[in-house]
PDB file of C-alpha atoms in Angstrom:
ATOM      1  CA  TYR A  14      -3.013 -13.723  -9.770  1.00  0.00           C
ATOM      2  CA  LEU A  15      -0.791 -12.005  -7.909  1.00  0.00           C
ATOM      3  CA  MET A  16      -0.188 -10.626  -4.093  1.00  0.00           C
ATOM      4  CA  LEU A  17       1.437  -7.827  -3.698  1.00  0.00           C
ATOM      5  CA  HIS A  18       2.485  -6.396  -0.253  1.00  0.00           C
ATOM      6  CA  ASN A  19       5.009  -4.216   2.026  1.00  0.00           C
ATOM      7  CA  ILE A  20       8.112  -5.617   3.183  1.00  0.00           C
ATOM      8  CA  ASP A  21       7.208  -4.761   6.871  1.00  0.00           C
ATOM      9  CA  THR A  22       3.687  -6.443   6.666  1.00  0.00           C
ATOM     10  CA  LEU A  23       5.070  -9.316   7.863  1.00  0.00           C
ATOM     11  CA  GLY A  24       2.198 -11.262   8.637  1.00  0.00           C
ATOM     12  CA  ALA A  25       1.375 -11.065   4.994  1.00  0.00           C
ATOM     13  CA  SER A  26       0.969 -14.701   2.915  1.00  0.00           C
ATOM     14  CA  VAL A  27      -0.909 -16.055   0.424  1.00  0.00           C
ATOM     15  CA  ASP A  28      -4.160 -17.297   1.833  1.00  0.00           C
ATOM     16  CA  PRO A  29      -5.796 -19.765  -0.538  1.00  0.00           C
ATOM     17  CA  GLY A  30      -9.267 -18.274   1.084  1.00  0.00           C
ATOM     18  CA  ILE A  31      -8.501 -14.725   0.513  1.00  0.00           C
ATOM     19  CA  LEU A  32      -7.556 -15.726  -2.849  1.00  0.00           C
ATOM     20  CA  GLY A  33     -10.666 -17.210  -3.221  1.00  0.00           C
ATOM     21  CA  HIS A  34     -12.579 -14.491  -2.115  1.00  0.00           C
ATOM     22  CA  HIS A  35     -10.681 -12.124  -4.632  1.00  0.00           C
ATOM     23  CA  ILE A  36     -11.745 -14.454  -7.401  1.00  0.00           C
ATOM     24  CA  ASP A  37     -14.840 -15.244  -6.655  1.00  0.00           C
ATOM     25  CA  GLY A  38     -15.688 -11.019  -6.330  1.00  0.00           C
ATOM     26  CA  GLY A  39     -14.489 -10.661  -9.829  1.00  0.00           C
ATOM     27  CA  SER A  40     -12.450  -7.645  -8.987  1.00  0.00           C
ATOM     28  CA  THR A  41      -9.282  -6.240 -10.570  1.00  0.00           C
ATOM     29  CA  LEU A  42      -7.769  -5.544  -6.831  1.00  0.00           C
ATOM     30  CA  SER A  43      -8.435  -6.529  -3.452  1.00  0.00           C
ATOM     31  CA  PHE A  44      -7.120  -4.913  -0.695  1.00  0.00           C
ATOM     32  CA  GLU A  45      -6.489  -6.409   3.204  1.00  0.00           C
ATOM     33  CA  VAL A  46      -7.521  -3.817   5.696  1.00  0.00           C
ATOM     34  CA  ILE A  47      -7.093  -3.946   9.433  1.00  0.00           C
ATOM     35  CA  GLY A  48      -8.877  -2.272  12.215  1.00  0.00           C
ATOM     36  CA  ARG A  49      -7.081   0.931  12.530  1.00  0.00           C
ATOM     37  CA  ARG A  50      -4.929   1.427  15.871  1.00  0.00           C
ATOM     38  CA  LEU A  51      -3.446   4.615  17.311  1.00  0.00           C
ATOM     39  CA  GLU A  52      -0.031   4.088  16.157  1.00  0.00           C
ATOM     40  CA  ASP A  53      -0.989   3.444  12.197  1.00  0.00           C
ATOM     41  CA  ARG A  54       0.182   6.227  10.063  1.00  0.00           C
ATOM     42  CA  GLY A  55      -1.003   6.226   6.328  1.00  0.00           C
ATOM     43  CA  GLY A  56      -3.505   5.399   4.002  1.00  0.00           C
ATOM     44  CA  GLY A  57      -7.361   4.148   5.401  1.00  0.00           C
ATOM     45  CA  LEU A  58     -10.574   3.082   3.897  1.00  0.00           C
ATOM     46  CA  ALA A  59     -13.153   6.043   3.378  1.00  0.00           C
ATOM     47  CA  LEU A  60     -16.150   6.395   1.427  1.00  0.00           C
ATOM     48  CA  VAL A  61     -15.455   9.634  -0.922  1.00  0.00           C
ATOM     49  CA  ASP A  62     -18.657  10.409  -3.244  1.00  0.00           C
ATOM     50  CA  GLY A  63     -20.596   7.525  -2.457  1.00  0.00           C
ATOM     51  CA  ARG A  64     -17.734   5.069  -3.358  1.00  0.00           C
ATOM     52  CA  PRO A  65     -15.089   3.200  -1.069  1.00  0.00           C
ATOM     53  CA  ARG A  66     -11.565   3.572  -1.769  1.00  0.00           C
ATOM     54  CA  LEU A  67      -8.473   3.934  -0.094  1.00  0.00           C
ATOM     55  CA  VAL A  68      -7.115   7.547   0.993  1.00  0.00           C
ATOM     56  CA  GLU A  69      -3.631   8.230   2.017  1.00  0.00           C
ATOM     57  CA  GLY A  70      -3.077   9.845   5.393  1.00  0.00           C
ATOM     58  CA  LEU A  71      -1.484  12.680   3.206  1.00  0.00           C
ATOM     59  CA  ALA A  72      -4.512  13.561   1.208  1.00  0.00           C
ATOM     60  CA  MET A  73      -6.248  13.649   4.160  1.00  0.00           C
ATOM     61  CA  PRO A  74      -7.838  17.432   5.523  1.00  0.00           C
ATOM     62  CA  SER A  75      -6.216  16.722   8.712  1.00  0.00           C
ATOM     63  CA  GLU A  76      -4.859  14.186  11.112  1.00  0.00           C
ATOM     64  CA  GLN A  77      -8.147  13.670  12.964  1.00  0.00           C
ATOM     65  CA  ALA A  78      -9.954  13.071   9.972  1.00  0.00           C
ATOM     66  CA  GLU A  79      -7.174  10.133   9.398  1.00  0.00           C
ATOM     67  CA  PHE A  80      -7.521   8.603  12.517  1.00  0.00           C
ATOM     68  CA  SER A  81     -11.537   8.623  12.568  1.00  0.00           C
ATOM     69  CA  LEU A  82     -11.038   6.008   9.894  1.00  0.00           C
ATOM     70  CA  THR A  83     -12.423   2.579  11.366  1.00  0.00           C
ATOM     71  CA  TYR A  84      -9.759   0.487   8.717  1.00  0.00           C
ATOM     72  CA  TYR A  85      -6.143   0.951   7.912  1.00  0.00           C
ATOM     73  CA  ASN A  86      -4.528  -0.361   4.551  1.00  0.00           C
ATOM     74  CA  SER A  87      -2.408  -2.963   5.408  1.00  0.00           C
ATOM     75  CA  MET A  88      -1.395  -2.464   1.524  1.00  0.00           C
ATOM     76  CA  THR A  89      -1.509  -6.260   0.806  1.00  0.00           C
ATOM     77  CA  THR A  90      -3.427  -6.597  -2.841  1.00  0.00           C
ATOM     78  CA  TRP A  91      -4.526  -8.954  -4.417  1.00  0.00           C
ATOM     79  CA  ILE A  92      -4.235  -8.315  -8.267  1.00  0.00           C
ATOM     80  CA  GLU A  93      -6.154 -10.195 -11.298  1.00  0.00           C
ATOM     81  CA  ILE A  94      -3.554 -10.123 -13.775  1.00  0.00           C
ATOM     82  CA  ASP A  95      -5.450  -9.225 -17.205  1.00  0.00           C
ATOM     83  CA  GLY A  96      -7.784  -7.116 -15.683  1.00  0.00           C
ATOM     84  CA  LEU A  97      -4.590  -4.511 -14.444  1.00  0.00           C
ATOM     85  CA  LEU A  98      -3.389  -4.746 -17.944  1.00  0.00           C
ATOM     86  CA  ASP A  99      -6.577  -4.046 -19.608  1.00  0.00           C
ATOM     87  CA  ILE A 100      -7.069  -0.842 -17.326  1.00  0.00           C
ATOM     88  CA  MET A 101      -3.344   0.118 -18.965  1.00  0.00           C
ATOM     89  CA  GLY A 102      -4.422  -0.556 -22.267  1.00  0.00           C
ATOM     90  CA  LEU A 103      -2.197  -3.880 -22.439  1.00  0.00           C
ATOM     91  CA  THR A 104      -2.337  -7.598 -23.600  1.00  0.00           C
ATOM     92  CA  ARG A 105       0.144 -10.260 -22.133  1.00  0.00           C
ATOM     93  CA  ALA A 106       1.302 -10.177 -25.750  1.00  0.00           C
ATOM     94  CA  GLU A 107       2.707  -6.696 -25.442  1.00  0.00           C
ATOM     95  CA  LEU A 108       4.689  -7.083 -22.390  1.00  0.00           C
ATOM     96  CA  ASN A 109       7.799  -7.712 -24.507  1.00  0.00           C
ATOM     97  CA  ASP A 110       7.384  -4.344 -25.826  1.00  0.00           C
ATOM     98  CA  ALA A 111       9.233  -2.054 -23.540  1.00  0.00           C
ATOM     99  CA  ALA A 112       8.169   1.243 -25.231  1.00  0.00           C
ATOM    100  CA  LYS A 113       4.811   0.260 -25.311  1.00  0.00           C
ATOM    101  CA  VAL A 114       4.623  -0.725 -21.289  1.00  0.00           C
ATOM    102  CA  ASP A 115       6.788   2.080 -20.530  1.00  0.00           C
ATOM    103  CA  GLU A 116       4.198   4.481 -22.263  1.00  0.00           C
ATOM    104  CA  ALA A 117       0.889   2.559 -20.222  1.00  0.00           C
ATOM    105  CA  VAL A 118       2.532   2.949 -17.077  1.00  0.00           C
ATOM    106  CA  ARG A 119       3.426   6.503 -17.335  1.00  0.00           C
ATOM    107  CA  LYS A 120      -0.151   7.307 -18.647  1.00  0.00           C
ATOM    108  CA  LEU A 121      -1.674   5.772 -15.608  1.00  0.00           C
ATOM    109  CA  ALA A 122       0.775   7.253 -13.780  1.00  0.00           C
ATOM    110  CA  MET A 123      -0.240  10.879 -14.990  1.00  0.00           C
ATOM    111  CA  ARG A 124      -3.891  10.008 -13.409  1.00  0.00           C
ATOM    112  CA  LEU A 125      -2.842   9.558  -9.962  1.00  0.00           C
ATOM    113  CA  PRO A 126      -1.748  12.133  -7.571  1.00  0.00           C
ATOM    114  CA  THR A 127       1.651  12.906  -6.824  1.00  0.00           C
ATOM    115  CA  TYR A 128       2.941  13.161  -2.907  1.00  0.00           C
ATOM    116  CA  VAL A 129       5.704  15.634  -1.777  1.00  0.00           C
ATOM    117  CA  THR A 130       7.142  14.809   1.681  1.00  0.00           C
ATOM    118  CA  LEU A 131      10.408  16.200   3.227  1.00  0.00           C
ATOM    119  CA  LYS A 132      12.862  14.057   5.318  1.00  0.00           C
ATOM    120  CA  ASP A 133      15.903  14.407   6.781  1.00  0.00           C
ATOM    121  CA  VAL A 134      18.528  11.276   5.774  1.00  0.00           C
ATOM    122  CA  LYS A 135      21.230  10.543   7.932  1.00  0.00           C
ATOM    123  CA  LYS A 136      24.211   9.587   5.934  1.00  0.00           C
ATOM    124  CA  ARG A 137      27.307   7.737   8.001  1.00  0.00           C
ATOM    125  CA  TRP A 138      31.019   7.885   6.989  1.00  0.00           C
ATOM    126  CA  GLY A 139      32.109   5.977   9.530  1.00  0.00           C
ATOM    127  CA  HIS A 140      34.285   6.997  12.383  1.00  0.00           C
ATOM    128  CA  ALA A 141      31.655   8.581  14.535  1.00  0.00           C
ATOM    129  CA  GLN A 142      31.130  11.292  11.392  1.00  0.00           C
ATOM    130  CA  GLU A 143      27.445  11.304  10.147  1.00  0.00           C
ATOM    131  CA  ASP A 144      25.687  14.392   8.237  1.00  0.00           C
ATOM    132  CA  VAL A 145      21.926  14.792   8.243  1.00  0.00           C
ATOM    133  CA  PHE A 146      20.586  15.910   4.245  1.00  0.00           C
ATOM    134  CA  PRO A 147      17.157  17.160   3.768  1.00  0.00           C
ATOM    135  CA  VAL A 148      15.532  15.472   0.807  1.00  0.00           C
ATOM    136  CA  ALA A 149      12.134  15.714  -1.202  1.00  0.00           C
ATOM    137  CA  GLN A 150      10.463  12.099  -1.846  1.00  0.00           C
ATOM    138  CA  PHE A 151       8.075  12.243  -4.681  1.00  0.00           C
ATOM    139  CA  GLU A 152       5.919   9.192  -4.718  1.00  0.00           C
ATOM    140  CA  LYS A 153       2.744   7.784  -6.161  1.00  0.00           C
ATOM    141  CA  LEU A 154       0.989   5.072  -3.969  1.00  0.00           C
ATOM    142  CA  TRP A 155      -0.750   2.100  -5.263  1.00  0.00           C
ATOM    143  CA  GLY A 156      -3.874   2.621  -3.258  1.00  0.00           C
ATOM    144  CA  ASP A 157      -4.397   5.775  -5.158  1.00  0.00           C
ATOM    145  CA  MET A 158      -5.757   3.213  -8.027  1.00  0.00           C
ATOM    146  CA  THR A 159      -9.059   2.648  -5.901  1.00  0.00           C
ATOM    147  CA  ALA A 160     -10.275   6.535  -7.106  1.00  0.00           C
ATOM    148  CA  LEU A 161     -10.144   5.381 -10.749  1.00  0.00           C
ATOM    149  CA  PRO A 162     -13.968   4.620 -11.729  1.00  0.00           C
ATOM    150  CA  GLU A 163     -12.598   2.182 -14.033  1.00  0.00           C
ATOM    151  CA  VAL A 164     -10.672  -0.264 -11.445  1.00  0.00           C
ATOM    152  CA  ALA A 165     -13.037  -2.448  -9.721  1.00  0.00           C
ATOM    153  CA  CYS A 166     -11.917  -2.853  -6.191  1.00  0.00           C
ATOM    154  CA  ARG A 167     -12.900  -4.951  -2.955  1.00  0.00           C
ATOM    155  CA  PHE A 168     -11.845  -4.570   0.368  1.00  0.00           C
ATOM    156  CA  PHE A 169     -11.151  -7.675   3.127  1.00  0.00           C
ATOM    157  CA  ALA A 170     -11.198  -6.993   6.892  1.00  0.00           C
ATOM    158  CA  THR A 171      -8.400  -9.040   8.072  1.00  0.00           C
ATOM    159  CA  THR A 172      -6.986  -9.802  11.365  1.00  0.00           C
ATOM    160  CA  THR A 173      -3.983  -7.462  12.730  1.00  0.00           C
ATOM    161  CA  GLN A 174      -1.469 -10.182  13.241  1.00  0.00           C
ATOM    162  CA  ARG A 175      -1.827 -10.409   9.373  1.00  0.00           C
ATOM    163  CA  GLY A 176      -2.042  -6.880   8.053  1.00  0.00           C
ATOM    164  CA  GLN A 177       0.197  -5.002  11.179  1.00  0.00           C
ATOM    165  CA  GLN A 178       3.150  -3.245   9.584  1.00  0.00           C
ATOM    166  CA  LEU A 179       6.831  -3.532  11.864  1.00  0.00           C
ATOM    167  CA  LYS A 180       8.398   0.012  11.161  1.00  0.00           C
ATOM    168  CA  ALA A 181      10.671   0.553  13.990  1.00  0.00           C
ATOM    169  CA  GLN A 182      12.592  -0.924  17.026  1.00  0.00           C
ATOM    170  CA  ALA A 183       9.878   0.232  19.230  1.00  0.00           C
ATOM    171  CA  GLN A 184       7.332  -1.512  17.716  1.00  0.00           C
ATOM    172  CA  LEU A 185       8.890  -5.003  18.920  1.00  0.00           C
ATOM    173  CA  ASP A 186       7.527  -5.514  22.099  1.00  0.00           C
ATOM    174  CA  PRO A 187       3.931  -4.934  21.685  1.00  0.00           C
ATOM    175  CA  TRP A 188       4.358  -6.977  18.530  1.00  0.00           C
ATOM    176  CA  HIS A 189       5.072  -9.889  20.638  1.00  0.00           C
ATOM    177  CA  ARG A 190       2.983  -9.217  23.311  1.00  0.00           C
ATOM    178  CA  ASP A 191      -0.352  -9.298  20.820  1.00  0.00           C
ATOM    179  CA  GLY A 192       0.452 -12.477  18.895  1.00  0.00           C
ATOM    180  CA  SER A 193       2.257 -11.006  15.240  1.00  0.00           C
ATOM    181  CA  ALA A 194       5.135 -12.718  16.245  1.00  0.00           C
ATOM    182  CA  ALA A 195       3.737 -16.150  17.133  1.00  0.00           C
ATOM    183  CA  GLN A 196       1.674 -16.091  13.678  1.00  0.00           C
ATOM    184  CA  ILE A 197       4.621 -15.806  11.907  1.00  0.00           C
TER     185      ILE A 197
END
């Protein structure tokens, strides 16, 4: 088993109780979600064609649709390793074959959407000199694995302190006031 989380999800930790729920559920992937707050931007838990799955904000038809979701995706994921390898058509013994692993990863990635976002990146040269460059970011997002029919997924509602992300300096004060800092 493996637990994966974003670096900015500071409250994420290996919790034996949640791991036990993941194991007992027999799913390949279990995702932790938290109650959505106004400042949460990104994916959420939605019912799509009768199946619960994570949907990225970029895939939503509008911001209003994104904010109508009750749960926010903290991206803390519990993974059953052999199940993930099976989805990719790999065995543990084949992990030493870099070409085979590369091919399996690329084949799986082709089944997931690619998101393109435009951003400005600031380059500081020193001596009060800086430039801003427009860049295009191409990414595939882990939560989109929940759309694949052969991937058994579960979702656990956890506390805000466990799943809240800290992305900007402006979030420090509310993060401290709501008990998230004390939990860590």
